[in-house]
């Protein structure tokens, strides 16, 4: 899983880096992740359909064998400024801290990335009075795991408000809240320490349940 074409090439300056969590050598959120990849941009131009087709083909043909060493690892997709791409699989490394401040810092970095690529790989979500507030600009496409949470919220009838100032409001203690969690394409749904009850815990459990179902499915094959 290492190149976009039959011939070898040298990858240029990375423009997009995606880190996707695997489960039993599969990508449980494949469709959502590929949709989000298709909304990313390089120099204000969308990722090409050719590259998306290559990514899907690679996932179908080589993911199982390519992830044999790290079946529950992290799949990394790197696309350079010329639209060339590579895929590689490495070990999954858990977050060093789930503290609120650590999740805020990650969301800040991801927000900066979204200004260039149009999709943030990690987004902070806040629960307040049974309403979800996502730290995303209204109308901006969201990442694969955030799409999962948004879909679950819609199914459960939970209102969602998109507010790009959520992260800064939390950082400066300008927003009351009940729970906080991070949606990450690599780390899943991660509740902040001390704020991991109620609705936040429900979404964390839903994410893990999805992965456990996928693992059992693969074990029965």
Short mmCIF file of C-alpha atoms in Angstrom, two decimals:
data_model
loop_
_atom_site.label_atom_id
_atom_site.label_comp_id
_atom_site.label_asym_id
_atom_site.label_seq_id
_atom_site.Cartn_x
_atom_site.Cartn_y
_atom_site.Cartn_z
CA UNK A 1 0.00 0.00 0.00
CA UNK A 2 2.48 2.61 -1.06
CA UNK A 3 1.78 4.48 -4.28
CA UNK A 4 -0.83 5.90 -6.61
CA UNK A 5 0.54 4.53 -9.86
CA UNK A 6 2.39 1.52 -11.18
CA UNK A 7 5.58 3.50 -11.54
CA UNK A 8 7.59 4.70 -8.55
CA UNK A 9 7.59 8.35 -7.60
CA UNK A 10 8.91 10.65 -4.92
CA UNK A 11 6.25 12.13 -2.68
CA UNK A 12 6.46 15.90 -2.53
CA UNK A 13 5.46 18.27 0.25
CA UNK A 14 2.46 16.80 2.10
CA UNK A 15 -0.73 18.83 1.64
CA UNK A 16 -3.18 16.43 3.29
CA UNK A 17 -2.51 13.81 5.96
CA UNK A 18 -5.35 11.53 7.05
CA UNK A 19 -5.02 9.11 9.97
CA UNK A 20 -7.79 6.50 10.10
CA UNK A 21 -8.28 3.87 12.79
CA UNK A 22 -8.47 0.25 11.68
CA UNK A 23 -10.36 -2.66 13.23
CA UNK A 24 -9.42 -6.25 12.39
CA UNK A 25 -7.76 -5.08 9.14
CA UNK A 26 -10.91 -3.25 8.05
CA UNK A 27 -12.03 0.37 8.01
CA UNK A 28 -15.43 0.42 9.78
CA UNK A 29 -16.17 4.02 8.76
CA UNK A 30 -14.87 3.64 5.22
CA UNK A 31 -17.75 5.34 3.40
CA UNK A 32 -17.84 8.32 5.74
CA UNK A 33 -14.05 8.69 5.68
CA UNK A 34 -13.93 8.60 1.88
CA UNK A 35 -16.75 11.15 1.68
CA UNK A 36 -14.76 13.47 3.93
CA UNK A 37 -11.60 12.87 1.89
CA UNK A 38 -13.51 13.88 -1.22
CA UNK A 39 -14.39 17.22 0.39
CA UNK A 40 -10.78 18.10 1.17
CA UNK A 41 -8.94 20.58 -1.01
CA UNK A 42 -5.38 21.23 -2.14
CA UNK A 43 -4.72 24.82 -3.20
CA UNK A 44 -8.49 25.39 -3.15
CA UNK A 45 -9.05 22.52 -5.60
CA UNK A 46 -10.97 19.39 -4.53
CA UNK A 47 -9.17 16.07 -4.27
CA UNK A 48 -9.47 14.45 -7.70
CA UNK A 49 -11.96 11.69 -8.46
CA UNK A 50 -9.06 9.66 -9.79
CA UNK A 51 -7.35 9.79 -6.40
CA UNK A 52 -10.57 8.84 -4.62
CA UNK A 53 -11.00 5.88 -6.95
CA UNK A 54 -7.40 4.85 -6.25
CA UNK A 55 -7.99 5.07 -2.50
CA UNK A 56 -11.13 2.94 -2.67
CA UNK A 57 -9.43 0.38 -4.88
CA UNK A 58 -6.46 0.16 -2.52
CA UNK A 59 -8.77 -0.36 0.45
CA UNK A 60 -10.62 -3.15 -1.34
CA UNK A 61 -7.59 -4.92 -2.76
CA UNK A 62 -4.67 -4.47 -0.38
CA UNK A 63 -5.86 -3.29 3.04
CA UNK A 64 -6.18 -6.79 4.49
CA UNK A 65 -2.68 -7.91 3.50
CA UNK A 66 -1.15 -4.48 4.03
CA UNK A 67 -2.38 -4.28 7.61
CA UNK A 68 -1.52 -7.83 8.69
CA UNK A 69 1.17 -6.59 11.09
CA UNK A 70 -1.11 -3.97 12.64
CA UNK A 71 -4.73 -5.12 12.12
CA UNK A 72 -5.95 -2.62 14.73
CA UNK A 73 -3.46 0.05 13.80
CA UNK A 74 -3.69 3.39 12.03
CA UNK A 75 -3.99 3.75 8.28
CA UNK A 76 -2.26 6.89 7.06
CA UNK A 77 -3.08 8.52 3.73
CA UNK A 78 -0.66 11.24 2.64
CA UNK A 79 -1.33 13.39 -0.42
CA UNK A 80 1.26 15.84 -1.69
CA UNK A 81 0.71 19.21 -3.34
CA UNK A 82 0.76 17.60 -6.80
CA UNK A 83 -2.01 15.15 -5.90
CA UNK A 84 0.23 12.09 -5.57
CA UNK A 85 -0.56 9.86 -2.61
CA UNK A 86 0.67 6.97 -0.50
CA UNK A 87 -1.02 4.71 2.05
CA UNK A 88 0.75 3.02 4.93
CA UNK A 89 -0.26 1.23 8.11
CA UNK A 90 1.43 1.61 11.48
CA UNK A 91 0.68 0.87 15.14
CA UNK A 92 -2.07 2.80 16.86
CA UNK A 93 -0.83 5.11 19.60
CA UNK A 94 -3.44 6.24 22.12
CA UNK A 95 -3.75 9.83 23.27
CA UNK A 96 -1.38 10.77 26.08
CA UNK A 97 -4.10 12.77 27.80
CA UNK A 98 -7.89 13.02 27.66
CA UNK A 99 -7.97 16.19 29.74
CA UNK A 100 -10.17 19.05 28.59
CA UNK A 101 -7.16 21.26 27.91
CA UNK A 102 -5.48 18.55 25.83
CA UNK A 103 -8.60 18.03 23.71
CA UNK A 104 -8.96 21.80 23.25
CA UNK A 105 -5.36 21.99 22.00
CA UNK A 106 -5.96 19.20 19.49
CA UNK A 107 -9.16 20.82 18.25
CA UNK A 108 -7.34 24.14 17.80
CA UNK A 109 -4.67 22.53 15.62
CA UNK A 110 -7.30 20.70 13.61
CA UNK A 111 -9.26 23.93 13.08
CA UNK A 112 -6.15 25.53 11.58
CA UNK A 113 -5.75 22.53 9.27
CA UNK A 114 -9.36 22.91 8.14
CA UNK A 115 -8.64 26.46 6.97
CA UNK A 116 -6.32 24.90 4.37
CA UNK A 117 -7.97 21.58 3.53
CA UNK A 118 -11.65 22.42 4.33
CA UNK A 119 -12.10 19.41 6.65
CA UNK A 120 -10.96 19.15 10.26
CA UNK A 121 -9.89 15.61 11.22
CA UNK A 122 -10.68 16.32 14.88
CA UNK A 123 -13.58 18.38 16.22
CA UNK A 124 -14.65 19.29 19.73
CA UNK A 125 -18.30 18.68 20.64
CA UNK A 126 -20.10 20.11 23.67
CA UNK A 127 -23.30 18.93 25.33
CA UNK A 128 -25.37 21.68 26.92
CA UNK A 129 -28.98 21.28 28.04
CA UNK A 130 -29.44 18.18 25.82
CA UNK A 131 -28.20 20.07 22.74
CA UNK A 132 -24.99 19.24 20.84
CA UNK A 133 -22.64 22.06 19.86
CA UNK A 134 -19.95 21.19 17.31
CA UNK A 135 -16.89 23.39 16.87
CA UNK A 136 -17.36 23.66 13.12
CA UNK A 137 -18.41 26.47 10.81
CA UNK A 138 -22.00 26.04 9.56
CA UNK A 139 -21.99 24.50 6.11
CA UNK A 140 -18.44 23.16 6.35
CA UNK A 141 -18.07 19.42 5.75
CA UNK A 142 -17.07 17.35 8.78
CA UNK A 143 -14.81 14.35 9.32
CA UNK A 144 -15.79 10.69 9.22
CA UNK A 145 -16.26 10.24 12.97
CA UNK A 146 -18.07 13.57 13.27
CA UNK A 147 -20.38 12.40 10.48
CA UNK A 148 -21.11 9.29 12.55
CA UNK A 149 -22.01 11.40 15.59
CA UNK A 150 -24.14 13.78 13.51
CA UNK A 151 -26.01 10.81 12.00
CA UNK A 152 -26.58 9.26 15.43
CA UNK A 153 -27.80 12.60 16.80
CA UNK A 154 -30.26 12.90 13.92
CA UNK A 155 -31.55 9.38 14.56
CA UNK A 156 -31.98 10.11 18.26
CA UNK A 157 -33.62 13.47 17.65
CA UNK A 158 -30.83 15.43 19.35
CA UNK A 159 -30.46 19.03 18.09
CA UNK A 160 -27.04 19.96 16.69
CA UNK A 161 -25.68 23.51 16.51
CA UNK A 162 -22.54 24.26 14.49
CA UNK A 163 -20.47 27.01 16.07
CA UNK A 164 -16.83 27.68 15.04
CA UNK A 165 -16.21 29.58 18.30
CA UNK A 166 -16.94 26.62 20.58
CA UNK A 167 -13.26 25.80 21.17
CA UNK A 168 -12.29 29.34 22.10
CA UNK A 169 -15.37 29.74 24.28
CA UNK A 170 -14.33 26.65 26.21
CA UNK A 171 -10.70 27.69 26.38
CA UNK A 172 -11.64 31.06 27.89
CA UNK A 173 -14.42 29.67 30.09
CA UNK A 174 -17.07 31.64 28.25
CA UNK A 175 -19.47 28.75 27.76
CA UNK A 176 -21.35 26.62 30.26
CA UNK A 177 -21.55 22.92 29.40
CA UNK A 178 -22.47 19.50 30.72
CA UNK A 179 -20.12 17.21 28.78
CA UNK A 180 -17.33 17.54 26.22
CA UNK A 181 -15.91 15.06 23.73
CA UNK A 182 -13.55 15.01 20.76
CA UNK A 183 -14.43 13.36 17.47
CA UNK A 184 -11.24 12.09 15.85
CA UNK A 185 -10.80 9.95 12.74
CA UNK A 186 -7.84 8.31 14.48
CA UNK A 187 -8.94 8.13 18.11
CA UNK A 188 -12.70 7.86 17.72
CA UNK A 189 -15.04 9.53 20.18
CA UNK A 190 -13.04 10.63 23.24
CA UNK A 191 -14.77 12.19 26.23
CA UNK A 192 -12.84 14.70 28.31
CA UNK A 193 -11.80 13.51 31.75
CA UNK A 194 -14.43 14.58 34.29
CA UNK A 195 -17.00 15.27 31.58
CA UNK A 196 -17.54 11.73 30.33
CA UNK A 197 -21.07 11.04 31.51
CA UNK A 198 -24.54 11.28 29.99
CA UNK A 199 -24.74 11.98 26.29
CA UNK A 200 -20.96 12.05 25.83
CA UNK A 201 -20.67 8.53 27.22
CA UNK A 202 -23.52 7.43 24.95
CA UNK A 203 -21.59 8.49 21.86
CA UNK A 204 -18.35 6.96 23.16
CA UNK A 205 -20.19 3.66 23.72
CA UNK A 206 -21.82 3.79 20.28
CA UNK A 207 -18.42 4.19 18.61
CA UNK A 208 -16.90 1.27 20.53
CA UNK A 209 -19.94 -0.89 19.87
CA UNK A 210 -19.56 -0.28 16.14
CA UNK A 211 -15.95 -1.45 16.27
CA UNK A 212 -16.77 -4.50 18.41
CA UNK A 213 -19.49 -5.55 15.97
CA UNK A 214 -17.01 -5.22 13.12
CA UNK A 215 -14.44 -7.30 15.01
CA UNK A 216 -16.96 -10.09 15.71
CA UNK A 217 -18.07 -10.00 12.10
CA UNK A 218 -14.52 -10.57 10.91
CA UNK A 219 -13.94 -13.34 13.44
CA UNK A 220 -16.89 -15.34 12.08
CA UNK A 221 -15.53 -15.33 8.54
#
